[in-house]
Amino acid sequence: MSERNKHKRDFFSSKFGVIAAAAGSAIGLGNIWKFPYITGVYGGAAFLFVYLLFILAIGLPVMLSEFIIGRSSRRNAFGAFKVLAPGTSWKYIGVLGVSAAFLILSFYCVVAGWSLQYVILSFENGFSNKSPEEIGAMFTSFTEAPIRPVITQLIFMLLTAAIVIIGIKKGIEKYSKILMPVLVVILIILCIKSVSLEGAKAGLVFLFNPDFSKLTGDGILVALGHAFFTLSIGMGALITYGSYIRENNNMANIAVNVTVADTVIAILAGIAIFPAVFAFGIEPGEGPGLIFITLPNVFHQMQGGYIFSVLFFILLSIAALTSSISILEVVVAYFMEEFEIGRKLSTVIAAILISVLGVLCSLSMGVLSPFTLFGLNIFDLIDWISTNMLLPIGGLLIALFIGWFFRRNRVQEEVSKGGKLTGIYLTVFMFLVKFVVPVAIAIIMMNKVGLLKF
Ligand code: TRP
C-alpha cells in the first residue's frame, strides 16, 4: 500500500467497517429528530421530494468528493488541502469546517441532552396515564427549565469528549455495527404501530402526497442545508473518515451505501412520526419538540411500550453519540495540528468552549428566549447559520475543488484504486461537481439573501 506520508495511520478494518462508521456519523439526531420536525414545519411531502433530490444530485457527489480528498491526502480536513494544494487558499475550507463543527455541536449536545432526559423519563414510566397535551407540556417545562437540560447537555458532551480522547477508531466501528441494526428494527416496529393507529392515513398523505404550492424559498434552503447536515458533509468530517479508508475499498460504493442507509432511516422516522402526529391531533409544525411529544404517545399505547421507549431513547442517544464524536473530532484535529497541542488537551479545550455556547443554546429555550435576531432565538440562529449557510458553502467549495482543481484524471486515478468509477458514472460525477452542485447551491443561497428572486 503506497502512502503519501510517513506518519503511521490507522485504517478501518474492512469496507463494512467504513460504512458502519460513516453511517454512524450520518445517522443521528438529524434523521430522527430534525428531519421529521422540519418536514412538518415546511409542509410535508413537497419538502421531502426536494430534500431527496438534493441528497441524490448534491449530497452523494459531495460525500464522494470528501472521501476522495481524505484518502488521497491521508490527512484531516485542513492538512488535506495543504497536502493536495500546497500554497493555495483551499485550506480555508478547513477553517470554515471548524467553525461549522463548533456551532453545530453546541446545539447538537442540547438535543442529545433531551434524549438522555427521555431515557430517564422512560425508565420512570413517566409517560403513562398522560394525555397528548400533558406529554406536550412535559416537554416544554423540561426544556424551558434553567438547570436540568444544561446538566444533561453537559453529560452528553462529557461522553463525546471521553470517546474522542480514548480514540475514535477503537470504539465506533464496533458499536455502530451492532447498535445501528437494532435501532432500525425498533424504528420498523414503531412504523407498524404508528400506521395502524386510527386516523393514521392523514399522516401518510402529509408525508408522501406532495402539494408543491406549499414550498417556499426558505423551505428549499432548509432542504438543502439538511441534505448536508444529515449526510455529515460540508465541513470535512468525512474527509477525516476518508483518510482512514484502505486503498482496496470501493469508495463510490461506500458513499452510495451510506447515503441509502441514511435516507432510509430518515423516511422510516417520518413514517413512525407523522401518522401518529395526525392520530393524536398534534400540530405537524410543532417544531423541535415534535418527536419528543409524539413518540411517548405511541409508546404508551403499545404493548411492551415501556421497554420500547427505554430502548428507543437509549439508542437515539447512542446514535447521537456516534455522530457527535465525528463533529468534535474535526475541531480537535484542528487544534492538534494548528496549535500543536496533544489530543487530550485539545479535546478538553474544544469541549469547554463548545459547551459555553451550548449552555446559551439551551437557555434560549427558556430564560434567554427574549433574545432573538431575525426572529430566531440563539438555538435556532446557530442552527440556521451553521446548517443552512456554512455547510452548503463548504460543500460548494469542496465540489469546486474536486471539479476544477483536482480534475477528472486525478479523480479517476484515486477512485479506481479500489473499484471502477469509469465511463458514464465518472462523467456524470464530474458534471455534477463541476456544474450542478456549485450552481444549484449558489442560486439557492442568492435567493435567500435577496440577490436573486424566483
Ligand atoms: N449527520 C449527523 C446527524 O444527522 C450530524 C453530523 C455528524 C454532522 N457529523 C456531521 C452534520 C458533520 C454536519 C457535518 O445527526
Tab-separated table of C-alpha atoms and ligand atoms in Angstrom:
chain	number	residue	atom	x	y	z
A	1	MET	CA	0.000	0.000	0.000
A	2	SER	CA	1.570	3.261	-1.066
A	3	GLU	CA	1.357	6.029	1.475
A	4	ARG	CA	1.965	9.649	0.739
A	5	ASN	CA	3.339	10.398	4.144
A	6	LYS	CA	5.460	8.749	6.731
A	7	HIS	CA	3.031	9.035	9.617
A	8	LYS	CA	1.704	5.764	10.860
A	9	ARG	CA	-2.023	5.927	10.440
A	10	ASP	CA	-4.906	3.713	11.384
A	11	PHE	CA	-7.273	2.189	8.902
A	12	PHE	CA	-10.779	0.924	9.104
A	13	SER	CA	-10.571	-2.829	9.219
A	14	SER	CA	-12.960	-3.515	6.362
A	15	LYS	CA	-15.250	-1.891	3.874
A	16	PHE	CA	-18.148	-2.757	6.143
A	17	GLY	CA	-16.301	-1.061	8.993
A	18	VAL	CA	-16.031	2.160	6.981
A	19	ILE	CA	-19.688	2.033	6.064
A	20	ALA	CA	-20.644	1.425	9.688
A	21	ALA	CA	-18.548	4.332	10.955
A	22	ALA	CA	-19.590	6.772	8.241
A	23	ALA	CA	-23.212	5.702	8.577
A	24	GLY	CA	-22.815	6.068	12.345
A	25	SER	CA	-21.760	9.651	11.747
A	26	ALA	CA	-24.528	10.308	9.244
A	27	ILE	CA	-27.357	8.640	11.138
A	28	GLY	CA	-28.211	10.605	14.227
A	29	LEU	CA	-30.491	13.287	15.568
A	30	GLY	CA	-30.598	14.701	12.049
A	31	ASN	CA	-32.588	11.736	10.832
A	32	ILE	CA	-34.823	11.030	13.776
A	33	TRP	CA	-35.279	14.400	15.458
A	34	LYS	CA	-34.615	17.035	12.835
A	35	PHE	CA	-35.914	15.507	9.627
A	36	PRO	CA	-39.484	14.943	10.913
A	37	TYR	CA	-39.555	18.315	12.624
A	38	ILE	CA	-38.512	20.389	9.602
A	39	THR	CA	-40.631	18.274	7.246
A	40	GLY	CA	-43.557	19.167	9.484
A	41	VAL	CA	-42.705	22.865	9.535
A	42	TYR	CA	-42.075	23.176	5.785
A	43	GLY	CA	-45.153	21.414	4.565
A	44	GLY	CA	-44.585	17.663	4.257
A	45	ALA	CA	-44.276	15.713	1.016
A	46	ALA	CA	-43.170	18.570	-1.264
A	47	PHE	CA	-40.312	19.299	1.144
A	48	LEU	CA	-39.442	15.589	1.257
A	49	PHE	CA	-39.166	15.412	-2.525
A	50	VAL	CA	-36.898	18.434	-2.805
A	51	TYR	CA	-34.758	17.010	0.002
A	52	LEU	CA	-34.447	13.653	-1.795
A	53	LEU	CA	-33.457	15.410	-4.997
A	54	PHE	CA	-30.704	17.308	-3.137
A	55	ILE	CA	-29.461	14.126	-1.470
A	56	LEU	CA	-29.023	12.481	-4.852
A	57	ALA	CA	-27.752	15.354	-7.001
A	58	ILE	CA	-25.726	17.250	-4.381
A	59	GLY	CA	-25.211	15.159	-1.247
A	60	LEU	CA	-23.925	11.978	-2.830
A	61	PRO	CA	-21.331	13.672	-5.088
A	62	VAL	CA	-20.091	15.876	-2.221
A	63	MET	CA	-19.748	12.839	0.026
A	64	LEU	CA	-17.652	11.026	-2.574
A	65	SER	CA	-15.599	14.210	-3.031
A	66	GLU	CA	-14.837	14.295	0.698
A	67	PHE	CA	-13.760	10.649	0.647
A	68	ILE	CA	-11.506	11.332	-2.342
A	69	ILE	CA	-9.882	14.306	-0.606
A	70	GLY	CA	-9.413	12.325	2.602
A	71	ARG	CA	-7.970	9.161	1.135
A	72	SER	CA	-5.688	10.792	-1.409
A	73	SER	CA	-4.183	13.101	1.231
A	74	ARG	CA	-4.359	10.817	4.294
A	75	ARG	CA	-4.878	13.929	6.403
A	76	ASN	CA	-7.590	15.681	8.378
A	77	ALA	CA	-9.822	18.375	6.939
A	78	PHE	CA	-7.115	21.087	6.988
A	79	GLY	CA	-3.984	19.184	6.386
A	80	ALA	CA	-5.708	17.547	3.438
A	81	PHE	CA	-5.822	20.748	1.416
A	82	LYS	CA	-2.283	21.658	2.395
A	83	VAL	CA	-1.090	18.327	1.014
A	84	LEU	CA	-3.201	18.325	-2.137
A	85	ALA	CA	-2.982	22.018	-2.986
A	86	PRO	CA	0.123	23.386	-1.259
A	87	GLY	CA	0.436	27.146	-1.048
A	88	THR	CA	-3.163	27.839	-2.063
A	89	SER	CA	-6.161	29.208	-0.201
A	90	TRP	CA	-8.127	25.947	-0.415
A	91	LYS	CA	-7.134	25.162	3.149
A	92	TYR	CA	-9.598	27.792	4.362
A	93	ILE	CA	-12.312	25.265	3.585
A	94	GLY	CA	-10.952	23.612	6.704
A	95	VAL	CA	-11.336	26.760	8.769
A	96	LEU	CA	-14.918	27.083	7.581
A	97	GLY	CA	-15.459	23.469	8.566
A	98	VAL	CA	-14.141	24.007	12.098
A	99	SER	CA	-16.468	26.961	12.581
A	100	ALA	CA	-19.409	24.876	11.403
A	101	ALA	CA	-18.418	21.966	13.643
A	102	PHE	CA	-18.128	24.296	16.617
A	103	LEU	CA	-21.597	25.764	16.098
A	104	ILE	CA	-23.341	22.512	15.194
A	105	LEU	CA	-22.027	20.607	18.180
A	106	SER	CA	-23.189	23.338	20.560
A	107	PHE	CA	-26.877	22.821	19.781
A	108	TYR	CA	-26.492	19.131	18.948
A	109	CYS	CA	-25.498	18.387	22.539
A	110	VAL	CA	-28.586	20.210	23.788
A	111	VAL	CA	-30.942	17.968	21.812
A	112	ALA	CA	-28.920	14.884	22.728
A	113	GLY	CA	-29.346	16.011	26.346
A	114	TRP	CA	-33.120	15.999	25.848
A	115	SER	CA	-32.798	12.459	24.579
A	116	LEU	CA	-30.876	11.472	27.734
A	117	GLN	CA	-33.586	13.049	29.859
A	118	TYR	CA	-36.167	10.981	27.972
A	119	VAL	CA	-34.220	7.820	28.790
A	120	ILE	CA	-34.726	8.686	32.455
A	121	LEU	CA	-38.381	9.591	31.958
A	122	SER	CA	-38.964	6.293	30.157
A	123	PHE	CA	-37.347	4.358	32.984
A	124	GLU	CA	-39.583	6.105	35.486
A	125	ASN	CA	-42.553	5.233	33.300
A	126	GLY	CA	-43.166	8.963	33.155
A	127	PHE	CA	-45.475	8.938	30.133
A	128	SER	CA	-48.106	6.546	31.409
A	129	ASN	CA	-51.615	7.845	32.011
A	130	LYS	CA	-50.825	11.144	30.349
A	131	SER	CA	-52.836	12.843	27.641
A	132	PRO	CA	-51.134	14.194	24.498
A	133	GLU	CA	-51.475	17.697	25.994
A	134	GLU	CA	-49.798	16.675	29.229
A	135	ILE	CA	-46.958	14.995	27.337
A	136	GLY	CA	-46.522	18.198	25.318
A	137	ALA	CA	-46.472	20.271	28.496
A	138	MET	CA	-43.841	17.944	29.992
A	139	PHE	CA	-41.511	18.626	27.096
A	140	THR	CA	-41.986	22.370	27.305
A	141	SER	CA	-41.478	22.594	31.040
A	142	PHE	CA	-38.360	20.422	30.858
A	143	THR	CA	-36.678	22.281	28.001
A	144	GLU	CA	-37.522	25.707	29.396
A	145	ALA	CA	-36.050	24.937	32.800
A	146	PRO	CA	-32.665	26.518	33.503
A	147	ILE	CA	-30.763	23.673	35.215
A	148	ARG	CA	-31.806	20.174	34.160
A	149	PRO	CA	-31.317	20.475	30.380
A	150	VAL	CA	-27.957	22.151	30.920
A	151	ILE	CA	-26.835	19.230	33.043
A	152	THR	CA	-27.965	16.565	30.570
A	153	GLN	CA	-26.305	18.521	27.793
A	154	LEU	CA	-23.014	18.643	29.686
A	155	ILE	CA	-23.214	14.931	30.469
A	156	PHE	CA	-23.594	14.227	26.775
A	157	MET	CA	-20.613	16.432	25.928
A	158	LEU	CA	-18.604	14.593	28.558
A	159	LEU	CA	-19.408	11.244	26.911
A	160	THR	CA	-18.484	12.624	23.499
A	161	ALA	CA	-15.198	14.038	24.745
A	162	ALA	CA	-14.338	10.804	26.572
A	163	ILE	CA	-14.693	8.760	23.380
A	164	VAL	CA	-12.708	11.272	21.340
A	165	ILE	CA	-9.899	11.149	23.914
A	166	ILE	CA	-9.839	7.362	24.076
A	167	GLY	CA	-9.568	7.265	20.297
A	168	ILE	CA	-12.327	7.111	17.819
A	169	LYS	CA	-11.472	4.042	15.858
A	170	LYS	CA	-11.334	1.674	18.787
A	171	GLY	CA	-14.922	2.356	19.664
A	172	ILE	CA	-17.065	3.404	16.795
A	173	GLU	CA	-16.585	0.569	14.386
A	174	LYS	CA	-17.631	-1.964	16.960
A	175	TYR	CA	-20.619	-0.085	18.397
A	176	SER	CA	-22.030	1.050	15.107
A	177	LYS	CA	-22.034	-2.442	13.660
A	178	ILE	CA	-24.251	-3.843	16.406
A	179	LEU	CA	-26.385	-0.936	17.515
A	180	MET	CA	-27.479	0.611	14.245
A	181	PRO	CA	-29.335	-2.536	13.122
A	182	VAL	CA	-31.158	-2.663	16.480
A	183	LEU	CA	-32.267	0.924	16.010
A	184	VAL	CA	-33.613	0.040	12.568
A	185	VAL	CA	-35.652	-2.843	13.980
A	186	ILE	CA	-37.198	-0.628	16.660
A	187	LEU	CA	-37.994	2.044	14.094
A	188	ILE	CA	-39.748	-0.500	11.897
A	189	ILE	CA	-41.843	-1.722	14.822
A	190	LEU	CA	-42.730	1.895	15.611
A	191	CYS	CA	-43.730	2.451	11.968
A	192	ILE	CA	-46.081	-0.526	12.061
A	193	LYS	CA	-47.666	0.680	15.273
A	194	SER	CA	-47.962	4.259	14.089
A	195	VAL	CA	-49.516	3.353	10.743
A	196	SER	CA	-52.114	1.152	12.429
A	197	LEU	CA	-53.392	3.944	14.709
A	198	GLU	CA	-56.805	5.352	13.983
A	199	GLY	CA	-56.561	8.446	11.804
A	200	ALA	CA	-53.052	7.498	10.666
A	201	LYS	CA	-53.784	7.870	6.963
A	202	ALA	CA	-53.722	11.667	7.056
A	203	GLY	CA	-50.117	11.416	8.213
A	204	LEU	CA	-49.101	9.283	5.249
A	205	VAL	CA	-50.831	11.681	2.886
A	206	PHE	CA	-48.986	14.582	4.527
A	207	LEU	CA	-45.643	12.801	4.144
A	208	PHE	CA	-46.000	11.345	0.654
A	209	ASN	CA	-48.605	13.295	-1.319
A	210	PRO	CA	-46.864	16.485	-2.393
A	211	ASP	CA	-48.521	19.868	-2.606
A	212	PHE	CA	-45.840	21.934	-4.287
A	213	SER	CA	-47.707	25.156	-3.685
A	214	LYS	CA	-46.642	24.830	-0.034
A	215	LEU	CA	-42.960	25.009	-0.975
A	216	THR	CA	-41.181	28.278	-0.130
A	217	GLY	CA	-37.710	29.678	-0.842
A	218	ASP	CA	-36.942	29.132	2.830
A	219	GLY	CA	-38.135	25.537	2.586
A	220	ILE	CA	-35.810	24.884	-0.347
A	221	LEU	CA	-32.815	26.315	1.518
A	222	VAL	CA	-33.661	24.288	4.631
A	223	ALA	CA	-33.944	21.125	2.495
A	224	LEU	CA	-30.512	21.880	1.043
A	225	GLY	CA	-28.967	22.544	4.457
A	226	HIS	CA	-30.487	19.402	5.856
A	227	ALA	CA	-29.157	17.280	2.988
A	228	PHE	CA	-25.696	18.367	4.174
A	229	PHE	CA	-26.451	18.034	7.855
A	230	THR	CA	-27.903	14.557	7.657
A	231	LEU	CA	-25.100	13.157	5.491
A	232	SER	CA	-22.410	14.749	7.719
A	233	ILE	CA	-20.941	16.602	4.763
A	234	GLY	CA	-19.794	20.139	4.026
A	235	MET	CA	-17.319	20.537	6.859
A	236	GLY	CA	-14.747	17.832	6.390
A	237	ALA	CA	-15.916	15.204	8.870
A	238	LEU	CA	-15.919	12.666	6.053
A	239	ILE	CA	-12.569	13.925	4.786
A	240	THR	CA	-11.184	12.727	8.104
A	241	TYR	CA	-13.005	9.401	7.888
A	242	GLY	CA	-11.975	9.103	4.241
A	243	SER	CA	-8.358	9.333	5.308
A	244	TYR	CA	-8.763	6.006	7.127
A	245	ILE	CA	-10.199	4.139	4.122
A	246	ARG	CA	-7.989	1.451	2.622
A	247	GLU	CA	-6.939	1.711	-0.980
A	248	ASN	CA	-8.644	-1.505	-1.978
A	249	ASN	CA	-12.075	-0.335	-0.787
A	250	ASN	CA	-14.502	0.965	-3.365
A	251	MET	CA	-15.316	4.497	-2.193
A	252	ALA	CA	-18.124	5.180	-4.650
A	253	ASN	CA	-19.848	2.079	-3.411
A	254	ILE	CA	-19.314	3.133	0.224
A	255	ALA	CA	-20.783	6.590	-0.458
A	256	VAL	CA	-23.863	5.052	-2.090
A	257	ASN	CA	-24.391	2.652	0.811
A	258	VAL	CA	-24.086	5.362	3.461
A	259	THR	CA	-26.412	7.695	1.581
A	260	VAL	CA	-29.035	4.996	1.092
A	261	ALA	CA	-28.871	3.892	4.736
A	262	ASP	CA	-29.181	7.463	5.971
A	263	THR	CA	-32.128	8.210	3.710
A	264	VAL	CA	-33.973	5.013	4.579
A	265	ILE	CA	-33.678	5.794	8.298
A	266	ALA	CA	-34.990	9.331	7.807
A	267	ILE	CA	-38.001	8.072	5.855
A	268	LEU	CA	-38.657	5.374	8.460
A	269	ALA	CA	-38.576	8.073	11.121
A	270	GLY	CA	-41.093	10.044	9.069
A	271	ILE	CA	-43.395	7.027	8.808
A	272	ALA	CA	-43.065	6.423	12.534
A	273	ILE	CA	-43.928	10.033	13.392
A	274	PHE	CA	-46.474	11.587	11.032
A	275	PRO	CA	-49.287	9.031	11.194
A	276	ALA	CA	-49.090	9.331	14.987
A	277	VAL	CA	-48.941	13.126	14.803
A	278	PHE	CA	-52.276	13.169	12.997
A	279	ALA	CA	-53.764	10.362	15.058
A	280	PHE	CA	-53.099	12.238	18.301
A	281	GLY	CA	-54.046	15.653	16.957
A	282	ILE	CA	-50.536	17.085	17.366
A	283	GLU	CA	-49.533	20.054	15.214
A	284	PRO	CA	-47.118	18.835	12.436
A	285	GLY	CA	-45.363	22.217	12.504
A	286	GLU	CA	-44.789	21.862	16.252
A	287	GLY	CA	-41.040	22.478	15.893
A	288	PRO	CA	-38.041	20.962	17.691
A	289	GLY	CA	-40.233	19.145	20.220
A	290	LEU	CA	-42.110	17.112	17.600
A	291	ILE	CA	-40.673	13.648	18.240
A	292	PHE	CA	-40.425	14.151	21.999
A	293	ILE	CA	-44.115	14.962	22.093
A	294	THR	CA	-45.334	12.425	19.543
A	295	LEU	CA	-43.448	9.222	20.312
A	296	PRO	CA	-44.291	8.924	24.028
A	297	ASN	CA	-47.952	8.865	22.957
A	298	VAL	CA	-47.226	5.962	20.636
A	299	PHE	CA	-45.241	4.109	23.291
A	300	HIS	CA	-47.873	4.241	25.899
A	301	GLN	CA	-50.467	2.832	23.519
A	302	MET	CA	-48.196	-0.056	22.602
A	303	GLN	CA	-47.885	-3.471	24.099
A	304	GLY	CA	-44.437	-3.560	25.662
A	305	GLY	CA	-44.314	0.212	25.231
A	306	TYR	CA	-42.279	0.621	28.409
A	307	ILE	CA	-39.408	-1.489	27.111
A	308	PHE	CA	-39.612	0.039	23.661
A	309	SER	CA	-39.466	3.586	24.946
A	310	VAL	CA	-36.468	2.889	27.162
A	311	LEU	CA	-34.668	1.138	24.326
A	312	PHE	CA	-35.596	3.760	21.774
A	313	PHE	CA	-34.242	6.720	23.727
A	314	ILE	CA	-31.081	4.838	24.681
A	315	LEU	CA	-30.444	4.001	21.043
A	316	LEU	CA	-31.276	7.535	19.950
A	317	SER	CA	-28.707	8.831	22.429
A	318	ILE	CA	-26.124	6.381	21.124
A	319	ALA	CA	-26.911	7.306	17.516
A	320	ALA	CA	-26.358	10.924	18.568
A	321	LEU	CA	-23.056	9.937	20.167
A	322	THR	CA	-21.664	8.227	17.060
A	323	SER	CA	-22.469	11.480	15.232
A	324	SER	CA	-21.244	13.956	17.829
A	325	ILE	CA	-17.826	12.320	18.049
A	326	SER	CA	-17.355	12.860	14.319
A	327	ILE	CA	-18.167	16.547	14.788
A	328	LEU	CA	-15.886	17.062	17.793
A	329	GLU	CA	-13.069	15.230	16.017
A	330	VAL	CA	-12.972	17.946	13.332
A	331	VAL	CA	-12.336	20.648	15.943
A	332	VAL	CA	-9.880	18.522	17.922
A	333	ALA	CA	-7.869	17.612	14.829
A	334	TYR	CA	-7.635	21.300	14.001
A	335	PHE	CA	-6.362	22.261	17.460
A	336	MET	CA	-3.873	19.413	17.485
A	337	GLU	CA	-2.449	20.253	14.119
A	338	GLU	CA	-2.578	24.033	14.017
A	339	PHE	CA	-1.573	24.706	17.599
A	340	GLU	CA	0.434	21.534	18.180
A	341	ILE	CA	-1.254	20.529	21.388
A	342	GLY	CA	-1.988	16.972	22.433
A	343	ARG	CA	-5.212	15.131	21.820
A	344	LYS	CA	-6.341	15.204	25.423
A	345	LEU	CA	-5.826	18.919	25.973
A	346	SER	CA	-7.303	19.748	22.560
A	347	THR	CA	-10.411	17.784	23.385
A	348	VAL	CA	-10.816	19.419	26.782
A	349	ILE	CA	-10.419	22.926	25.362
A	350	ALA	CA	-12.796	22.254	22.470
A	351	ALA	CA	-15.394	20.659	24.736
A	352	ILE	CA	-15.341	23.566	27.185
A	353	LEU	CA	-15.577	26.260	24.508
A	354	ILE	CA	-18.395	24.481	22.686
A	355	SER	CA	-20.256	23.856	25.936
A	356	VAL	CA	-20.283	27.567	26.769
A	357	LEU	CA	-22.151	28.219	23.544
A	358	GLY	CA	-24.242	25.104	24.161
A	359	VAL	CA	-25.428	26.404	27.522
A	360	LEU	CA	-26.610	29.581	25.800
A	361	CYS	CA	-28.473	27.456	23.239
A	362	SER	CA	-30.133	25.505	25.983
A	363	LEU	CA	-31.115	28.590	27.961
A	364	SER	CA	-32.523	30.224	24.834
A	365	MET	CA	-35.427	27.766	25.118
A	366	GLY	CA	-36.379	29.379	28.424
A	367	VAL	CA	-34.829	32.278	30.311
A	368	LEU	CA	-32.942	33.630	27.290
A	369	SER	CA	-35.874	33.275	24.895
A	370	PRO	CA	-36.427	37.060	24.699
A	371	PHE	CA	-33.051	37.414	22.976
A	372	THR	CA	-33.702	36.989	19.273
A	373	LEU	CA	-32.142	38.010	15.987
A	374	PHE	CA	-34.134	37.910	12.730
A	375	GLY	CA	-36.905	36.440	14.879
A	376	LEU	CA	-34.778	33.428	15.850
A	377	ASN	CA	-33.625	32.539	19.353
A	378	ILE	CA	-29.971	31.633	19.945
A	379	PHE	CA	-30.573	27.912	19.379
A	380	ASP	CA	-32.393	28.407	16.068
A	381	LEU	CA	-29.975	31.101	14.948
A	382	ILE	CA	-26.904	28.925	15.454
A	383	ASP	CA	-28.633	26.005	13.769
A	384	TRP	CA	-29.656	28.236	10.858
A	385	ILE	CA	-26.246	29.802	10.229
A	386	SER	CA	-24.264	26.587	10.502
A	387	THR	CA	-26.647	24.225	8.706
A	388	ASN	CA	-28.092	26.443	6.019
A	389	MET	CA	-25.107	28.710	5.359
A	390	LEU	CA	-21.758	27.216	6.405
A	391	LEU	CA	-22.370	23.616	5.303
A	392	PRO	CA	-23.669	24.464	1.801
A	393	ILE	CA	-20.827	26.966	1.297
A	394	GLY	CA	-18.368	24.295	2.418
A	395	GLY	CA	-19.988	21.813	0.026
A	396	LEU	CA	-19.830	24.278	-2.830
A	397	LEU	CA	-16.116	24.826	-2.292
A	398	ILE	CA	-15.407	21.109	-1.920
A	399	ALA	CA	-17.209	20.441	-5.217
A	400	LEU	CA	-15.270	23.228	-6.939
A	401	PHE	CA	-12.036	21.832	-5.564
A	402	ILE	CA	-12.700	18.350	-6.947
A	403	GLY	CA	-14.249	19.561	-10.201
A	404	TRP	CA	-11.878	22.345	-11.184
A	405	PHE	CA	-8.665	21.851	-9.225
A	406	PHE	CA	-8.336	18.104	-8.733
A	407	ARG	CA	-9.984	17.330	-12.072
A	408	ARG	CA	-11.027	14.191	-13.868
A	409	ASN	CA	-7.726	12.344	-14.184
A	410	ARG	CA	-6.791	12.516	-10.510
A	411	VAL	CA	-10.345	11.641	-9.529
A	412	GLN	CA	-10.280	8.642	-11.800
A	413	GLU	CA	-6.912	7.535	-10.503
A	414	GLU	CA	-7.958	7.818	-6.845
A	415	VAL	CA	-11.395	6.334	-7.194
A	416	SER	CA	-10.305	3.452	-9.396
A	417	LYS	CA	-7.856	2.089	-6.857
A	418	GLY	CA	-10.494	0.063	-5.106
A	419	GLY	CA	-13.152	-0.182	-7.742
A	420	LYS	CA	-14.200	1.268	-11.027
A	421	LEU	CA	-15.763	4.636	-11.497
A	422	THR	CA	-15.299	4.891	-15.201
A	423	GLY	CA	-17.174	5.825	-18.332
A	424	ILE	CA	-20.612	7.227	-17.830
A	425	TYR	CA	-20.513	7.238	-13.989
A	426	LEU	CA	-17.332	9.246	-13.893
A	427	THR	CA	-18.686	11.654	-16.470
A	428	VAL	CA	-21.898	12.162	-14.511
A	429	PHE	CA	-19.950	12.638	-11.270
A	430	MET	CA	-17.626	15.216	-12.834
A	431	PHE	CA	-20.567	17.037	-14.388
A	432	LEU	CA	-22.303	17.196	-11.016
A	433	VAL	CA	-19.314	18.509	-9.054
A	434	LYS	CA	-18.218	20.943	-11.749
A	435	PHE	CA	-21.576	22.486	-12.580
A	436	VAL	CA	-24.699	21.189	-10.900
A	437	VAL	CA	-23.591	21.310	-7.248
A	438	PRO	CA	-21.970	24.779	-7.298
A	439	VAL	CA	-24.633	26.405	-9.460
A	440	ALA	CA	-27.557	24.939	-7.529
A	441	ILE	CA	-26.107	25.964	-4.163
A	442	ALA	CA	-25.216	29.443	-5.405
A	443	ILE	CA	-28.723	30.034	-6.780
A	444	ILE	CA	-30.462	28.846	-3.622
A	445	MET	CA	-28.249	30.980	-1.378
A	446	MET	CA	-28.555	34.079	-3.567
A	447	ASN	CA	-32.295	33.657	-3.478
A	448	LYS	CA	-32.159	33.663	0.292
A	449	VAL	CA	-30.071	36.797	0.665
A	450	GLY	CA	-32.195	38.514	-1.960
A	451	LEU	CA	-29.587	38.845	-4.731
A	452	LEU	CA	-31.838	36.791	-6.941
A	453	LYS	CA	-35.559	36.207	-6.761
A	454	PHE	CA	-37.575	33.352	-8.114
B	1	TRP	N1	-25.286	13.713	10.358
B	1	TRP	C1	-25.499	13.768	11.772
B	1	TRP	C2	-26.980	13.651	12.046
B	1	TRP	O1	-27.750	13.507	11.136
B	1	TRP	C3	-24.897	15.011	12.384
B	1	TRP	C4	-23.483	15.197	11.981
B	1	TRP	C5	-22.439	14.394	12.293
B	1	TRP	C6	-22.967	16.193	11.141
B	1	TRP	N2	-21.303	14.829	11.692
B	1	TRP	C7	-21.599	15.934	10.977
B	1	TRP	C8	-23.551	17.256	10.497
B	1	TRP	C9	-20.815	16.727	10.139
B	1	TRP	C10	-22.757	18.050	9.679
B	1	TRP	C11	-21.430	17.781	9.487
B	1	TRP	O2	-27.401	13.697	13.164
